[in-house]
Amino acid sequence: GSPVENVDTVIHCAARVHVMQDEAADPLAEFRKINVDATLELARSAVAAGARRFIFISSIKVNGESTPAGRPFTADDLPQAADPYALSKLEAEQGLRALARETGLEIVIVRAPLVYGPGVKGNFRSMMDWLMRGIPLPLGAVENKRSLVALDNLVDLLCTCIDHPAAAGETLLASDGEDLATPDLLRRLGAALDTPVRLLPVPGGQLEFLARMLGKRAAFDRLCGSLQVDIGKTRSLLSWAPPVGVDDALRATAADYIRRRQV
C-alpha cells in the first residue's frame, strides 16, 4: 500500500545532506535522486491518498551561503542556491509548487538554518568537543552573526504549520529569533557545559589566511561568516514565536552531550 494512506498531512524531513568526502562521480545527480525525485514521488503519493497538506523541510542554503552584516535573508528573497545540496532543495521546492498548482495540494516550505539539540552531530558537536578538551580557540575577535534553530523550536513551528490556514502555499524561514556571534555562542555553550572557554582574539584577516593555507576555507566561512535569517514573516503570518530560548536549548543540548560521553 501507499506510505501515506489515511494521512491528512505529510511532514517531509528526509534528505541526502552534506557529504563531507563525497565520492559520487556526479554529486548533483545523487542529491537529485533523494531530494528531488523521492520528494516529488512522496508528494504524488500523498495527493493520490487524499492528503491535504505537505510540509517540506528545506534549507536556508536555498537563499544563499552567507549574508552581509545587518542584511538577513527573508522568505521572499530570490534564491541563490550555490552547491549541489542547495540546488536539489530548490528544485524540490519548485517541483512541489508545480504539483500544488496541478492538484490543489497545500504546500508549506520551511527553510531552516543549522538545527541543534540533543543528539546534534557535525560542526556543533565538534564545538562541544573543543570546549570540553579545553582547546584555546582563535575565534575571540570574530564579529559575525549567525541564526540557528533549536530542534524544539523547529518542531513547534512544524506543528503550527500542520493546521494553520495561513501557512498554505507559503515559504517560511525558521530560527530561534536571536542571532549569535561565534564567540558569544561558544561562551554560552561553555556555560551550558560548565566548562571554561578559552578564546584568543586573532584578527579576522590572519585567521582567514591561516584557514586558506590549511585548506579549511569552508570551515572558516561557517565559523566566521554571517548567515542571518529574518523570521518576521513567520511570526506575523502564523502568530508564532519560538517557545524555547537559546540558553535553555543550549543547556538541553549540553546535558545530552555530557550523558552520552559518560556512557
Coordinates of C-alpha atoms in Angstrom, one line a residue:
G1 CA 0.0 0.0 0.0
S2 CA 0.9 3.7 -0.1
P3 CA 3.1 5.0 2.7
V4 CA 0.6 7.8 3.1
E5 CA -2.8 6.0 3.4
N6 CA -5.2 7.6 5.8
V7 CA -2.9 10.6 6.3
D8 CA -4.1 14.2 6.2
T9 CA -0.7 16.0 6.5
V10 CA 2.8 14.9 5.5
I11 CA 5.9 16.4 7.1
H12 CA 8.8 15.5 4.9
C13 CA 12.2 15.7 6.7
A14 CA 14.3 13.0 4.9
A15 CA 17.1 14.2 2.7
R16 CA 20.6 13.5 1.5
V17 CA 22.6 16.2 3.3
H18 CA 26.1 17.4 3.1
V19 CA 28.5 14.6 2.4
M20 CA 32.0 15.6 3.7
Q21 CA 34.0 13.3 1.5
D22 CA 31.6 12.9 -1.4
E23 CA 32.8 10.1 -3.6
A24 CA 29.9 10.3 -6.1
A25 CA 31.0 10.9 -9.7
D26 CA 28.1 13.3 -10.1
P27 CA 27.1 14.7 -6.7
L28 CA 24.2 16.8 -8.0
A29 CA 22.6 13.6 -9.6
E30 CA 22.9 11.8 -6.3
F31 CA 21.3 14.8 -4.4
R32 CA 18.5 15.0 -7.0
K33 CA 17.6 11.3 -6.7
I34 CA 16.8 11.6 -3.0
N35 CA 16.0 15.3 -2.5
V36 CA 14.0 16.0 -5.7
D37 CA 12.7 12.7 -7.2
A38 CA 11.9 10.9 -4.0
T39 CA 10.3 14.1 -2.5
L40 CA 8.0 14.5 -5.5
E41 CA 7.2 10.8 -5.6
L42 CA 6.1 11.0 -1.9
A43 CA 4.1 14.2 -2.7
R44 CA 2.3 12.5 -5.6
S45 CA 1.5 9.5 -3.3
A46 CA 0.1 12.0 -0.8
V47 CA -2.2 13.5 -3.4
A48 CA -3.3 10.0 -4.5
A49 CA -4.1 9.1 -0.9
G50 CA -6.2 12.3 -0.4
A51 CA -3.7 14.1 1.8
R52 CA -4.5 17.8 2.2
R53 CA -1.2 19.4 3.1
F54 CA 2.5 18.6 2.5
I55 CA 5.1 20.4 4.7
F56 CA 8.6 20.3 3.3
I57 CA 11.7 21.0 5.4
S58 CA 14.0 22.8 3.0
S59 CA 17.3 24.6 3.8
I60 CA 18.3 28.2 4.3
K61 CA 21.1 27.4 1.8
V62 CA 18.4 27.8 -0.9
N63 CA 18.6 31.6 0.0
G64 CA 22.4 31.5 -0.2
E65 CA 25.6 30.8 1.7
S66 CA 26.0 34.0 3.7
T67 CA 24.5 37.4 4.4
P68 CA 26.1 40.8 4.5
A69 CA 26.2 42.4 8.0
G70 CA 22.7 43.5 9.0
R71 CA 21.0 42.2 5.9
P72 CA 19.4 38.9 6.9
F73 CA 17.7 36.6 4.4
T74 CA 13.9 36.9 4.1
A75 CA 11.4 34.3 2.9
D76 CA 10.7 36.2 -0.3
D77 CA 14.3 36.8 -1.5
L78 CA 15.4 35.5 -4.9
P79 CA 17.1 32.1 -4.3
Q80 CA 20.9 32.0 -4.6
A81 CA 21.5 28.2 -4.2
A82 CA 25.2 27.6 -4.7
D83 CA 26.1 23.9 -4.1
P84 CA 24.5 20.6 -5.2
Y85 CA 22.6 20.1 -1.9
A86 CA 21.1 23.6 -2.0
L87 CA 20.2 23.3 -5.7
S88 CA 18.5 20.0 -5.1
K89 CA 16.4 21.5 -2.3
L90 CA 15.5 24.5 -4.5
E91 CA 14.4 22.1 -7.4
A92 CA 12.3 20.1 -4.9
E93 CA 10.6 23.4 -3.8
Q94 CA 9.9 24.3 -7.4
G95 CA 8.5 20.8 -8.2
L96 CA 6.3 20.9 -5.2
R97 CA 4.9 24.3 -6.2
A98 CA 4.1 23.0 -9.7
L99 CA 2.4 19.9 -8.1
A100 CA 0.3 22.2 -5.9
R101 CA -0.8 24.2 -8.9
E102 CA -1.9 21.0 -10.7
T103 CA -3.6 19.2 -7.8
G104 CA -4.5 21.7 -5.1
L105 CA -2.2 20.0 -2.6
E106 CA -1.4 22.6 0.1
I107 CA 2.4 23.0 0.2
V108 CA 4.3 24.6 3.1
I109 CA 8.0 25.1 2.7
V110 CA 10.1 25.7 5.8
R111 CA 13.7 26.7 5.3
A112 CA 15.8 26.0 8.3
P113 CA 19.4 27.1 9.2
L114 CA 21.6 24.8 11.4
V115 CA 19.4 22.8 13.7
Y116 CA 20.8 21.9 17.1
G117 CA 19.5 20.0 20.1
P118 CA 20.0 16.7 21.9
G119 CA 22.0 14.3 19.7
V120 CA 23.3 17.0 17.4
K121 CA 26.3 16.0 15.2
G122 CA 28.6 17.7 12.8
N123 CA 30.2 21.1 13.5
F124 CA 28.1 21.8 16.5
R125 CA 29.2 18.6 18.3
S126 CA 32.8 19.4 17.2
M127 CA 32.5 22.8 19.0
M128 CA 31.4 20.9 22.2
D129 CA 34.4 18.5 21.8
W130 CA 36.8 21.5 21.5
L131 CA 35.3 23.2 24.6
M132 CA 35.4 20.0 26.7
R133 CA 39.0 19.4 25.8
G134 CA 39.9 23.0 26.8
I135 CA 41.4 23.8 23.4
P136 CA 42.2 27.5 23.0
L137 CA 40.2 28.7 20.0
P138 CA 41.4 31.6 17.8
L139 CA 37.8 33.0 17.4
G140 CA 37.7 35.7 20.1
A141 CA 37.8 38.6 17.6
V142 CA 35.1 37.2 15.2
E143 CA 32.3 39.8 14.7
N144 CA 29.7 37.8 12.8
K145 CA 26.0 37.0 13.3
R146 CA 24.5 33.6 12.7
S147 CA 20.9 32.3 13.1
L148 CA 20.4 28.8 14.4
V149 CA 17.2 26.9 15.3
A150 CA 16.8 24.7 18.3
L151 CA 15.1 21.4 17.4
D152 CA 12.2 22.1 19.9
N153 CA 11.6 25.5 18.2
L154 CA 11.6 23.9 14.7
V155 CA 9.2 21.1 15.9
D156 CA 6.9 23.7 17.4
L157 CA 6.8 25.6 14.1
L158 CA 6.1 22.5 12.1
C159 CA 3.2 21.6 14.5
T160 CA 1.8 25.1 13.9
C161 CA 2.1 24.6 10.1
I162 CA 0.0 21.4 10.3
D163 CA -3.3 23.2 10.5
H164 CA -2.7 26.9 10.4
P165 CA -4.8 28.2 7.4
A166 CA -2.3 31.0 6.6
A167 CA 0.6 28.5 6.1
A168 CA -0.8 27.0 2.9
G169 CA 1.3 27.9 -0.2
E170 CA 3.9 29.8 1.8
T171 CA 7.7 29.7 2.1
L172 CA 8.7 30.3 5.8
L173 CA 12.0 30.8 7.5
A174 CA 12.8 29.3 10.9
S175 CA 15.2 30.4 13.6
D176 CA 15.5 30.9 17.4
G177 CA 14.8 34.7 16.8
E178 CA 18.2 35.5 18.4
D179 CA 21.3 35.8 16.2
L180 CA 24.7 35.0 17.8
A181 CA 28.3 35.9 17.1
T182 CA 30.5 32.8 17.2
P183 CA 32.4 33.9 20.3
D184 CA 29.1 34.6 22.1
L185 CA 27.8 31.1 21.0
L186 CA 31.0 29.5 22.3
R187 CA 30.8 31.3 25.7
R188 CA 27.1 30.4 26.2
L189 CA 27.8 26.8 25.1
G190 CA 30.7 26.7 27.6
A191 CA 28.4 27.9 30.3
A192 CA 25.9 25.2 29.4
L193 CA 28.6 22.6 29.5
D194 CA 30.0 24.1 32.7
T195 CA 33.5 24.3 31.2
P196 CA 35.9 27.2 30.8
V197 CA 36.1 28.8 27.4
R198 CA 39.5 29.9 26.1
L199 CA 39.1 32.3 23.2
L200 CA 42.1 34.0 21.5
P201 CA 41.5 37.3 19.8
V202 CA 43.2 36.5 16.4
P203 CA 42.4 39.2 13.8
G204 CA 40.0 38.1 11.1
G205 CA 42.5 38.6 8.2
Q206 CA 45.1 36.4 9.9
L207 CA 42.5 33.8 10.6
E208 CA 41.3 33.7 7.0
F209 CA 44.9 33.5 5.7
L210 CA 45.6 30.6 8.1
A211 CA 42.3 28.8 7.0
R212 CA 43.3 29.2 3.4
M213 CA 46.8 27.8 4.0
L214 CA 45.3 24.8 5.8
G215 CA 42.7 24.2 3.1
K216 CA 39.9 24.9 5.7
R217 CA 38.2 27.8 3.9
A218 CA 34.7 26.3 4.1
A219 CA 35.1 25.7 7.9
F220 CA 36.3 29.3 8.3
D221 CA 33.2 30.6 6.4
R222 CA 30.9 28.5 8.7
L223 CA 32.6 29.7 11.9
C224 CA 33.4 33.3 10.9
G225 CA 30.9 34.3 8.2
S226 CA 27.4 35.7 8.9
L227 CA 24.2 34.0 8.0
Q228 CA 21.2 35.7 9.4
V229 CA 17.5 34.8 9.0
D230 CA 14.6 37.2 9.3
I231 CA 11.6 35.3 10.7
G232 CA 9.3 38.3 10.7
K233 CA 7.0 36.8 8.1
T234 CA 6.8 33.5 10.0
R235 CA 6.0 35.4 13.2
S236 CA 3.3 37.7 11.7
L237 CA 1.6 35.2 9.3
L238 CA 1.3 32.4 11.9
S239 CA 1.3 34.5 15.1
W240 CA 4.2 32.3 16.1
A241 CA 7.2 32.9 18.4
P242 CA 10.0 30.4 19.2
P243 CA 8.9 29.0 22.6
V244 CA 12.4 28.0 23.8
G245 CA 15.1 30.5 24.5
V246 CA 18.7 29.9 23.2
D247 CA 20.2 29.3 26.7
D248 CA 17.6 26.7 27.6
A249 CA 18.1 25.0 24.3
L250 CA 21.9 25.0 24.7
R251 CA 21.5 23.6 28.3
A252 CA 19.4 20.7 26.9
T253 CA 21.9 20.1 24.1
A254 CA 24.8 20.1 26.5
A255 CA 23.2 17.9 29.1
D256 CA 22.5 15.2 26.4
Y257 CA 26.1 15.5 25.1
I258 CA 27.5 15.0 28.6
R259 CA 25.2 12.0 29.2
R260 CA 26.4 10.4 26.0
R261 CA 30.1 11.0 26.9
Q262 CA 29.6 9.2 30.2
V263 CA 28.1 6.0 28.7

